[in-house]
Coordinates of C-alpha atoms in Angstrom, one line a residue:
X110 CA 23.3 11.1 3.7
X111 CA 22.5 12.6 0.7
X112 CA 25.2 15.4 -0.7
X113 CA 24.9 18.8 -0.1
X114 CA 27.2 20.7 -2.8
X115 CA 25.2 22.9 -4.6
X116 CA 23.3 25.7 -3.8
X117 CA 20.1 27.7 -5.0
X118 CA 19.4 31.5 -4.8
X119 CA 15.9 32.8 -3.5
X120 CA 14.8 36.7 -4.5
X121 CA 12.2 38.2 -1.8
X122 CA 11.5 41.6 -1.9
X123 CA 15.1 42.7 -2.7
X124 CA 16.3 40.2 -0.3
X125 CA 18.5 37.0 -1.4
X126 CA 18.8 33.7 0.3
X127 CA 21.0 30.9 -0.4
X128 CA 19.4 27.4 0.1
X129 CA 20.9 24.0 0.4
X130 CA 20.5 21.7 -2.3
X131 CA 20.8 18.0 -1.4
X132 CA 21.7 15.5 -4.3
X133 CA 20.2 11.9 -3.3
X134 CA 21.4 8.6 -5.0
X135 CA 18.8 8.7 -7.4
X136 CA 16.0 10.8 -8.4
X137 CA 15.9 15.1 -8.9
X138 CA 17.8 17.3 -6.7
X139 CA 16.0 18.6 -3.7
X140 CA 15.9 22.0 -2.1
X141 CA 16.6 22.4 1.7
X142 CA 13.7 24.9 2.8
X143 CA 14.1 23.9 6.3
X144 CA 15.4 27.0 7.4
X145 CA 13.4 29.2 4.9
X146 CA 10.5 30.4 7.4
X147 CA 13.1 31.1 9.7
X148 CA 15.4 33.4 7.5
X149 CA 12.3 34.9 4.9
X150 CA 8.8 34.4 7.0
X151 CA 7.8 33.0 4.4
X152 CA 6.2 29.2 3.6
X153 CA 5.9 27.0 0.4
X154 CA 2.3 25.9 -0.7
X155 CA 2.4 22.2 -2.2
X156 CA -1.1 20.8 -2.0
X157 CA -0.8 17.1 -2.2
X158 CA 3.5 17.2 -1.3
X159 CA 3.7 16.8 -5.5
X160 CA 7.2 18.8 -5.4
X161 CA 7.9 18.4 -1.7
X162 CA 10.1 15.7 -0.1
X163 CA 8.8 15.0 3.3
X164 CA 11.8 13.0 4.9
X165 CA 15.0 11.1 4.1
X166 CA 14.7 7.5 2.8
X167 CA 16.9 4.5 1.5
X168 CA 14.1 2.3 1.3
X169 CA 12.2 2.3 -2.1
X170 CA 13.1 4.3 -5.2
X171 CA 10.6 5.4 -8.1
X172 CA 11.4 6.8 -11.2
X173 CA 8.0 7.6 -12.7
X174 CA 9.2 9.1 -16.3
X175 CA 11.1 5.4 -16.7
X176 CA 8.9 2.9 -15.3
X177 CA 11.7 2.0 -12.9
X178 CA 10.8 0.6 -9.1
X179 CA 13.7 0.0 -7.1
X180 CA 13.5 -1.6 -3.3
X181 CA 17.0 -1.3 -1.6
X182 CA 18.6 -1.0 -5.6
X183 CA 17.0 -4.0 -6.7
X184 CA 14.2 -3.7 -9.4
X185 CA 10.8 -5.3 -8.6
X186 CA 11.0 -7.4 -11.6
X187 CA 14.1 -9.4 -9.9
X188 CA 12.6 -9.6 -6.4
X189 CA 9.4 -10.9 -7.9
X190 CA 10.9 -13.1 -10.4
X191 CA 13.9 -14.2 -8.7
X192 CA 13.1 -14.2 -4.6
X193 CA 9.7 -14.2 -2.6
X194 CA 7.9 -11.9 0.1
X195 CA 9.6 -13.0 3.1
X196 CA 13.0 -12.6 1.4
X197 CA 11.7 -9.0 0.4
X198 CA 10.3 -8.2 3.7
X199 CA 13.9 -9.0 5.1
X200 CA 15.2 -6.6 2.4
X201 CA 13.4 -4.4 3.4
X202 CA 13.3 -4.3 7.0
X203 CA 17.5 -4.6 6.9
X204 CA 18.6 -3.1 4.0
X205 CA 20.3 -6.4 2.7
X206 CA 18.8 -9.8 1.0
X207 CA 19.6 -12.1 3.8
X208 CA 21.8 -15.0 3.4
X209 CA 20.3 -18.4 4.2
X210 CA 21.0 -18.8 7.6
X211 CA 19.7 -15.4 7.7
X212 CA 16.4 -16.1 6.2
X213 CA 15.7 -19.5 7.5
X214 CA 16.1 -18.0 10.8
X215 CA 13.8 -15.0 9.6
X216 CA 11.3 -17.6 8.3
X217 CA 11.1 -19.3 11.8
X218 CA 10.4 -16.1 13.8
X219 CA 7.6 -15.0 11.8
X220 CA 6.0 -18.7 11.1
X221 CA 5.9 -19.2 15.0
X222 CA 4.2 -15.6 15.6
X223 CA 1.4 -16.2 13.1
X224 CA -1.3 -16.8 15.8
X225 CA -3.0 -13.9 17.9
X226 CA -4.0 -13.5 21.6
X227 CA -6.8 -15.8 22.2
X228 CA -8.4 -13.0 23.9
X229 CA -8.8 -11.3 20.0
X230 CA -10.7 -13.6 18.9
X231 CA -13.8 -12.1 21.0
X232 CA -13.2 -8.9 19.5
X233 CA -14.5 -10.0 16.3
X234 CA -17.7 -10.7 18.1
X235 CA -18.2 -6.7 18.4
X236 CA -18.6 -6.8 14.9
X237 CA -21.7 -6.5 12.6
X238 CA -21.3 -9.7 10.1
X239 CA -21.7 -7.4 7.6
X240 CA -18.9 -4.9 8.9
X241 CA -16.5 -4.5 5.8
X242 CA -13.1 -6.1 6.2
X243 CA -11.3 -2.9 6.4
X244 CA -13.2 -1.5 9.3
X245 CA -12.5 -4.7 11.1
X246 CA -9.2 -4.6 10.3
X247 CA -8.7 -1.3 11.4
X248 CA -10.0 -1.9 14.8
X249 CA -8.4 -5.2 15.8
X250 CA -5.1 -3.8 14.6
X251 CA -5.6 -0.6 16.6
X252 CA -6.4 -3.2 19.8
X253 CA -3.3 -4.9 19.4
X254 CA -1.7 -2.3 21.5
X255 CA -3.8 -3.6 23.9
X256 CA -2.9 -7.0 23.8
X257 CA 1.0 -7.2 23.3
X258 CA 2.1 -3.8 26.0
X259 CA 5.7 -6.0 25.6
X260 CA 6.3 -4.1 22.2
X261 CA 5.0 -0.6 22.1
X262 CA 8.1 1.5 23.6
X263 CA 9.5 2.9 20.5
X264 CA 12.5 4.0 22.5
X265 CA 13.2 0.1 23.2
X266 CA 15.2 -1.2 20.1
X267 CA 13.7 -4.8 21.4
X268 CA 10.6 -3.9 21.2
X269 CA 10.6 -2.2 18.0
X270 CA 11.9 -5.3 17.0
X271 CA 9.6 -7.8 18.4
X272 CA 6.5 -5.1 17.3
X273 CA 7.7 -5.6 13.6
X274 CA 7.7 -9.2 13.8
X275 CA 4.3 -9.7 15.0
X276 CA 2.9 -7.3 12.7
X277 CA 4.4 -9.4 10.0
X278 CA 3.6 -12.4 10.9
X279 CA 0.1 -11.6 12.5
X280 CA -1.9 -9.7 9.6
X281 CA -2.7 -12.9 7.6
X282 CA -4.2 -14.1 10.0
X283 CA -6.0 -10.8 11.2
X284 CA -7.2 -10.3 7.3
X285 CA -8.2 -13.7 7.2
X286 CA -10.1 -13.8 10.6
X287 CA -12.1 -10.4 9.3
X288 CA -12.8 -12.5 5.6
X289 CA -13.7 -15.7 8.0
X290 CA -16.2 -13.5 10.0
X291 CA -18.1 -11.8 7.5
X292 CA -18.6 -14.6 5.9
X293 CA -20.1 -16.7 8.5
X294 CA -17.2 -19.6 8.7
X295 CA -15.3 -20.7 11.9
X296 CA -11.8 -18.6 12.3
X297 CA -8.6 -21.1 11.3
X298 CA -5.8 -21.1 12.8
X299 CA -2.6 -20.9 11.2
X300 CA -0.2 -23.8 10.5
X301 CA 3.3 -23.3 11.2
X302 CA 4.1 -25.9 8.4
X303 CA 2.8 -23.3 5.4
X304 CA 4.7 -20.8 4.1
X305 CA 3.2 -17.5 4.0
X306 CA 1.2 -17.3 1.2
X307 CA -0.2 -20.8 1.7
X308 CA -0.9 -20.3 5.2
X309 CA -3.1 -17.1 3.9
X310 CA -5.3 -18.9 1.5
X311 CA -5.4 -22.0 4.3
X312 CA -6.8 -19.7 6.8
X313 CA -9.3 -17.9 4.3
X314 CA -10.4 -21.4 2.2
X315 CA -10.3 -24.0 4.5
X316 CA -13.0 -25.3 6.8
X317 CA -13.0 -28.1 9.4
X318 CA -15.3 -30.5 7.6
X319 CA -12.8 -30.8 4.8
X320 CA -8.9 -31.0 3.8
X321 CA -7.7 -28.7 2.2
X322 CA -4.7 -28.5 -0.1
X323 CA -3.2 -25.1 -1.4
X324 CA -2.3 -25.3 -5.4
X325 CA 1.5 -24.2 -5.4
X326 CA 0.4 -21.9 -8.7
X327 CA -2.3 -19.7 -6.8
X328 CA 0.6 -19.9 -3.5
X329 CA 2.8 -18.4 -6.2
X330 CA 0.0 -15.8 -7.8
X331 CA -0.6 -14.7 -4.1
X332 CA 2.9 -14.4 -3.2
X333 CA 3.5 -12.2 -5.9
X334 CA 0.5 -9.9 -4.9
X335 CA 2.3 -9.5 -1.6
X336 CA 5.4 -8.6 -3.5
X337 CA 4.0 -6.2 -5.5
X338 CA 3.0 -3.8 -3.3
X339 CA 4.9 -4.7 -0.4
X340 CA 6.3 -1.0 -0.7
X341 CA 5.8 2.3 -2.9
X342 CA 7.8 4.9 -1.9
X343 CA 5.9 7.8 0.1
X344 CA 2.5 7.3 -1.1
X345 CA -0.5 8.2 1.2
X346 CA -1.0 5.5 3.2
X347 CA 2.7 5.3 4.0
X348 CA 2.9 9.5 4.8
X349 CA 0.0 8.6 7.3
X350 CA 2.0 5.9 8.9
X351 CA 5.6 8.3 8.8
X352 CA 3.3 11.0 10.5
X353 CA 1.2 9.0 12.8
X354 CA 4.8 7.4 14.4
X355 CA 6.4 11.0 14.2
X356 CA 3.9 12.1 17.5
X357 CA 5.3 9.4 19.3
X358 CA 2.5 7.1 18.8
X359 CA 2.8 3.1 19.4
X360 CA 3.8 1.2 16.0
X361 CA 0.3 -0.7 16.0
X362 CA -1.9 2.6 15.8
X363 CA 0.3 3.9 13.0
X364 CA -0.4 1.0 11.3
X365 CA -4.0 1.2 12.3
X366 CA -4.1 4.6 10.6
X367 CA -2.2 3.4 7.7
X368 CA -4.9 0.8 6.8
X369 CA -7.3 3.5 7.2
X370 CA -5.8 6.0 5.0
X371 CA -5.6 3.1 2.4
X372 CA -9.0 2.3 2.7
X373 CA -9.9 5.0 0.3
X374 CA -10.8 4.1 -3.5
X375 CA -8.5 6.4 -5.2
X376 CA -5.2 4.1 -3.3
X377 CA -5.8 0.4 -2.2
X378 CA -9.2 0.4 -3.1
X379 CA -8.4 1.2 -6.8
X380 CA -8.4 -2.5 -7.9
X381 CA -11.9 -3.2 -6.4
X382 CA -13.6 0.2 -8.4
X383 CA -11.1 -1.5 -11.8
X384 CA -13.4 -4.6 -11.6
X385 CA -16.5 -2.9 -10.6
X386 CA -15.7 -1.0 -13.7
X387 CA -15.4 -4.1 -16.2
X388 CA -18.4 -5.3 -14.4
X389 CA -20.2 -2.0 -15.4
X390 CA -18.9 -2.0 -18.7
X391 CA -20.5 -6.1 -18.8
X392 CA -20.0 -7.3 -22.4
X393 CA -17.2 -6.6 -24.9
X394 CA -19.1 -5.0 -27.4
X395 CA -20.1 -2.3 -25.0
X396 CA -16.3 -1.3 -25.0
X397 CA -15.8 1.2 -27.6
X398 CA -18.6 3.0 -26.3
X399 CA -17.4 3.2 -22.6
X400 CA -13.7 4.0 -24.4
X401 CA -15.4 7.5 -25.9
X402 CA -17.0 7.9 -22.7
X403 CA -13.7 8.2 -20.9
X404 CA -11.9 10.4 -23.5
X405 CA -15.0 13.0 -23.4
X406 CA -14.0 15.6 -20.6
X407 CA -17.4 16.3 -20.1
X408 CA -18.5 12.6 -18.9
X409 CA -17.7 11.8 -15.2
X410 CA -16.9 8.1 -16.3
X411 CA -13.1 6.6 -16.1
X412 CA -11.0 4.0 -17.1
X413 CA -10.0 2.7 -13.3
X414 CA -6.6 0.4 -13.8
X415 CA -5.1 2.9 -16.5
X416 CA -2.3 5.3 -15.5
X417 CA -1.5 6.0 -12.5
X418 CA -0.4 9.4 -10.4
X419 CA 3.5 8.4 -10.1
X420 CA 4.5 6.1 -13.6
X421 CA 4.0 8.4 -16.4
X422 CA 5.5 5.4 -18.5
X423 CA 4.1 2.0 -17.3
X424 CA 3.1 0.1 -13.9
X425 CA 6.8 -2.3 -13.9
X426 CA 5.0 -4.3 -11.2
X427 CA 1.9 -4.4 -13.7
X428 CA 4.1 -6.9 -16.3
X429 CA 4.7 -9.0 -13.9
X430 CA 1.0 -9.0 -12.4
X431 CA -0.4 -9.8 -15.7
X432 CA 2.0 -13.0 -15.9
X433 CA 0.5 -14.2 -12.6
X434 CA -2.9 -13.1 -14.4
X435 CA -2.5 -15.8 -17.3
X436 CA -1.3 -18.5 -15.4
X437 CA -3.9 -18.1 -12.6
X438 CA -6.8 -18.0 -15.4
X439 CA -5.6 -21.4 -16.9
X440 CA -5.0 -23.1 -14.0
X441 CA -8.5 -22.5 -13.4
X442 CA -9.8 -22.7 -16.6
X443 CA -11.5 -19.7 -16.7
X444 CA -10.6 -17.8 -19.7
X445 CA -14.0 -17.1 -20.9
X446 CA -15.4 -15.6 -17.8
X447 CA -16.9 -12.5 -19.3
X448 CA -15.6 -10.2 -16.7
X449 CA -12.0 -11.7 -17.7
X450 CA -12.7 -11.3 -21.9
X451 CA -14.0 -7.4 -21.1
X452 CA -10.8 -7.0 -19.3
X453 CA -7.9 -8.3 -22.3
X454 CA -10.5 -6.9 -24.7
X455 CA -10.4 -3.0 -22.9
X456 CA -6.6 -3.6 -22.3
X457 CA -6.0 -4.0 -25.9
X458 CA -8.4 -1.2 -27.5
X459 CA -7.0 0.8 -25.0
X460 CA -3.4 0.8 -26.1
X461 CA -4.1 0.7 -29.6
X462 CA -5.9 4.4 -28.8
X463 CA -3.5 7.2 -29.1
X464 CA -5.7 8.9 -27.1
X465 CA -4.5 6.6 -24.1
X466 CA -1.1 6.3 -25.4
X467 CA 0.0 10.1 -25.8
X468 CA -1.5 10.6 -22.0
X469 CA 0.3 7.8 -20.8
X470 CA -2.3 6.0 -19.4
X471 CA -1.4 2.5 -18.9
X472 CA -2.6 -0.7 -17.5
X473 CA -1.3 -0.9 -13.6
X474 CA -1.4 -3.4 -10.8
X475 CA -4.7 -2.4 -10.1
X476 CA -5.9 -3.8 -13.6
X477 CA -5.0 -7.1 -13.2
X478 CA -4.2 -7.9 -9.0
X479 CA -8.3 -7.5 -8.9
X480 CA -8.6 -10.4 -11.4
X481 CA -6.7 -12.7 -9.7
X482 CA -7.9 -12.3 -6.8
X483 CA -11.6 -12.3 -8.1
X484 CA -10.1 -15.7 -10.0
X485 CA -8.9 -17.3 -6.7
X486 CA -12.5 -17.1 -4.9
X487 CA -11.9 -13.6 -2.8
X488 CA -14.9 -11.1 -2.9
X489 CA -13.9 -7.4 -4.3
X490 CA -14.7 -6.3 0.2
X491 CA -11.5 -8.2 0.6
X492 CA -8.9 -6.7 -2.3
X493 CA -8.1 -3.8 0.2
X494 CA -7.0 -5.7 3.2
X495 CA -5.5 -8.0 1.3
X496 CA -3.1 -5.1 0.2
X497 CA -2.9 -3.6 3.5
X498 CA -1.8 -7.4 4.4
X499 CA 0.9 -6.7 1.6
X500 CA 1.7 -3.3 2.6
X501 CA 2.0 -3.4 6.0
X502 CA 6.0 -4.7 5.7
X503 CA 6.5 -1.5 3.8
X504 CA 5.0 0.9 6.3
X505 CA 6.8 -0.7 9.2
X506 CA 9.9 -0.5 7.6
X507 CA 9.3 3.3 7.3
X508 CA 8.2 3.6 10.7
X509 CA 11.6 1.6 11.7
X510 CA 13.6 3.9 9.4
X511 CA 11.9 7.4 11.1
X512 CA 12.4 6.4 14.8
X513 CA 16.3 5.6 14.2
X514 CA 16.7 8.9 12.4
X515 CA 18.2 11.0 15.3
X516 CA 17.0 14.2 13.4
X517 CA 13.0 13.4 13.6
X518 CA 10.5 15.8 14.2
X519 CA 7.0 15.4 14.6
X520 CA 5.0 16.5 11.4
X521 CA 3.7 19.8 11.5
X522 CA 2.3 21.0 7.5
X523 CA 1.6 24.8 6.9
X524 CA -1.1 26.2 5.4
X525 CA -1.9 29.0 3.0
X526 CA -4.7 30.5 5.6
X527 CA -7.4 32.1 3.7
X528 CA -10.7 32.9 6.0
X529 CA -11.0 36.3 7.7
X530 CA -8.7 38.1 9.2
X531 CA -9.1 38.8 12.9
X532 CA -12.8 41.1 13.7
X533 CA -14.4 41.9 17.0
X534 CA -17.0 39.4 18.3
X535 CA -20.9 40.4 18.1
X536 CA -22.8 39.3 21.1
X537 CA -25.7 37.4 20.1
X538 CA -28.3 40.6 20.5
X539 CA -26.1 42.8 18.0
X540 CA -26.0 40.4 15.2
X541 CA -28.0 41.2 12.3

């Protein structure tokens, strides 16, 4: 619990109130308001929760002013360097790195629910072919909760359990079913000799009339994707998912609404509009000119991949993305794609700007995670599931951590109500 020493002094009217002021292991001081409409009648207004601390956490830490991204004390640099996604989604989930028992036993659970009710597969069929990913993704994961009734009491530690597990170990293969059908090719099943990443790009690459063998490089590139954004704090997909699950609701529709919420351009679908962008921009010597473009206030255009609404320093999991960039490109040998030369060429004008470099404005994952994944064959429709895939560990862990709180509420935001007061109705006749 976070301590609770220090007070701060509120003047209303004449009136004084002392609020709490709760000092967390990292990060600003926070002021207890809870009781503040009770004891003033009066509300705070925070459009977009920039000041406001929605709930309690000791998941993921970010320190926006230093670059600094922490999951469970350890930096993302570490965990993407030093460990892999299963390992993190343990972390996570458990608040420890597991030991090896621990995460071959972990490995084993989640390898051996990879595959979904047979029925599920039929429910593609419902589909347009040309449905977007997302939209799929949002319905079949939304129907799981008809399919596995075994894990939706939230009140059953089990089944919270067993719920967590198979979301896990099941979106891969949902994300690669919805790639599978839009394209046109037979669904493949997942092998339980793969590790996770492999088994991904098995189920979205392969196809029966051929072998095929995953490169251990692009296993690595993807692994780290999954890394990367396996968590971020209480961003707006993850709010979604803490106030979906605070009604009650079963883990697999706040999970559903989570990919929905991050379905929107200006959060997972960011590294799709970055390499629309470069695409836009097409050749390198049209650079400078689209550079002016986004420093005139006056011209709607911006530089998608730069800056981003937390890290006023840099993206830390955007160093480590740009590694997996370069050795993704040459394993592939494709280093002169002009998409890829517009990209280093606007990353390096761009910081030698000061424009760009007294506003902060940065490359971030986005820049770089939608080359890769451009690189390794995946069209732009499939960048956002694919980080929903990534994501989904993190919002489940939140969910976990908000039904074991004993003091959670369900959500309930205030508003600063500004339409008419309360006036007589007109029958229809009277009305002018």
């Amino acid at each position: 619990m976070a301590d609770t020493q220090k007070t701060a002094t509120l003047t209303l009217d004449g009136n004084t109130y002392e609020l709490p002021v709760l000092s967390p292991t990292e990060g600003p001081d926070v002021i207890d308001i809870r009781k503040l409409y009770g004891q003033a009648d009066v509300f705070t207004f925070d459009p977009g929760f920039t000041s406001t601390a929605a709930c309690e956490s000791s998941i993921t830490f970010i320190d926006g002013e230093e670059g600094v991204l922490l999951h469970r004390g350890y930096t993302i640099a570490d965990l993407a360097e030093k460990s892999h996604f299963l390992e993190v989604c343990f972390l996570l989930l458990y608040g420890e790195l597991p030991t090896a028992a621990q995460m071959e036993k972990f490995e084993s659970i989640v390898t051996r629910h990879t595959m979904v009710h047979e029925q599920m597969l039929k429910f593609f069929s419902g589909f347009r072919r040309d449905a977007h990913p997302m939209a799929i993704m949002v319905g079949v994961v939304g129907a799981m909760s008809a399919f596995y009734h075994d894990s939706i009491d939230i009140a059953d530690a089990h089944q919270r359990e067993v719920a967590t597990i198979r979301l896990i170990a099941k979106m891969p293969t949902i994300a690669a079913m919805a790639y599978k059908y839009t394209i046109g090719q037979p669904f493949v099943y997942p092998r339980n000799d793969l590790d996770y990443a492999s088994n991904f790009l098995h189920m979205c690459f392969s196809v029966p009339a051929e072998n095929y063998e995953v490169n251990p490089i692009l296993s690595r590139a993807m692994d780290r994707i999954f890394t990367l954004h396996a968590d971020h704090e209480q961003n707006a997909s993850t709010s979604t998912v803490r106030l979906a699950s605070s009604s009650g609701a079963n883990p697999f529709a706040c999970i559903a609404a989570g990919i929905a919420c991050l379905w929107g351009p200006a959060h997972g679908g960011a590294n799709q509009a970055c390499l629309e962008m470069l695409r836009e921009i097409g050749t390198v010597d049209r650079i400078p000119e689209y550079i002016a473009r986004a420093k005139d206030k006056n011209d709607p255009f911006r530089l998608m991949g730069f800056g981003h609404r937390v890290y006023k320093n840099f993206d830390p999991r955007a160093t480590v993305m740009k590694q997996s960039a370069d050795e993704v490109l040459e394993l592939l040998g494709i280093e002169n794609n002009p998409t890829l030369q517009v990209a280093k060429e606007l990353e390096k004008q761009a910081l030698q700007d000061p424009y760009f470099a007294e506003k902060k404005l940065f490359p971030n994952v986005d820049f770089y995670s939608g080359i890769i994944l451009e690189a390794m064959g995946f069209p732009t429709a499939m960048f956002t599931p694919i980080f929903a895939l990534s994501r989904t560990i993190g919002w489940i862990s939140q969910w976990k951590e908000q039904i074991e709180d004993p003091g959670m509420k369900i959500g309930r935001p205030r508003q600063l109500y500004t339409g008419h007061a309360q006036r007589p109705y007109v029958n229809v006749e009277d009305r002018g």
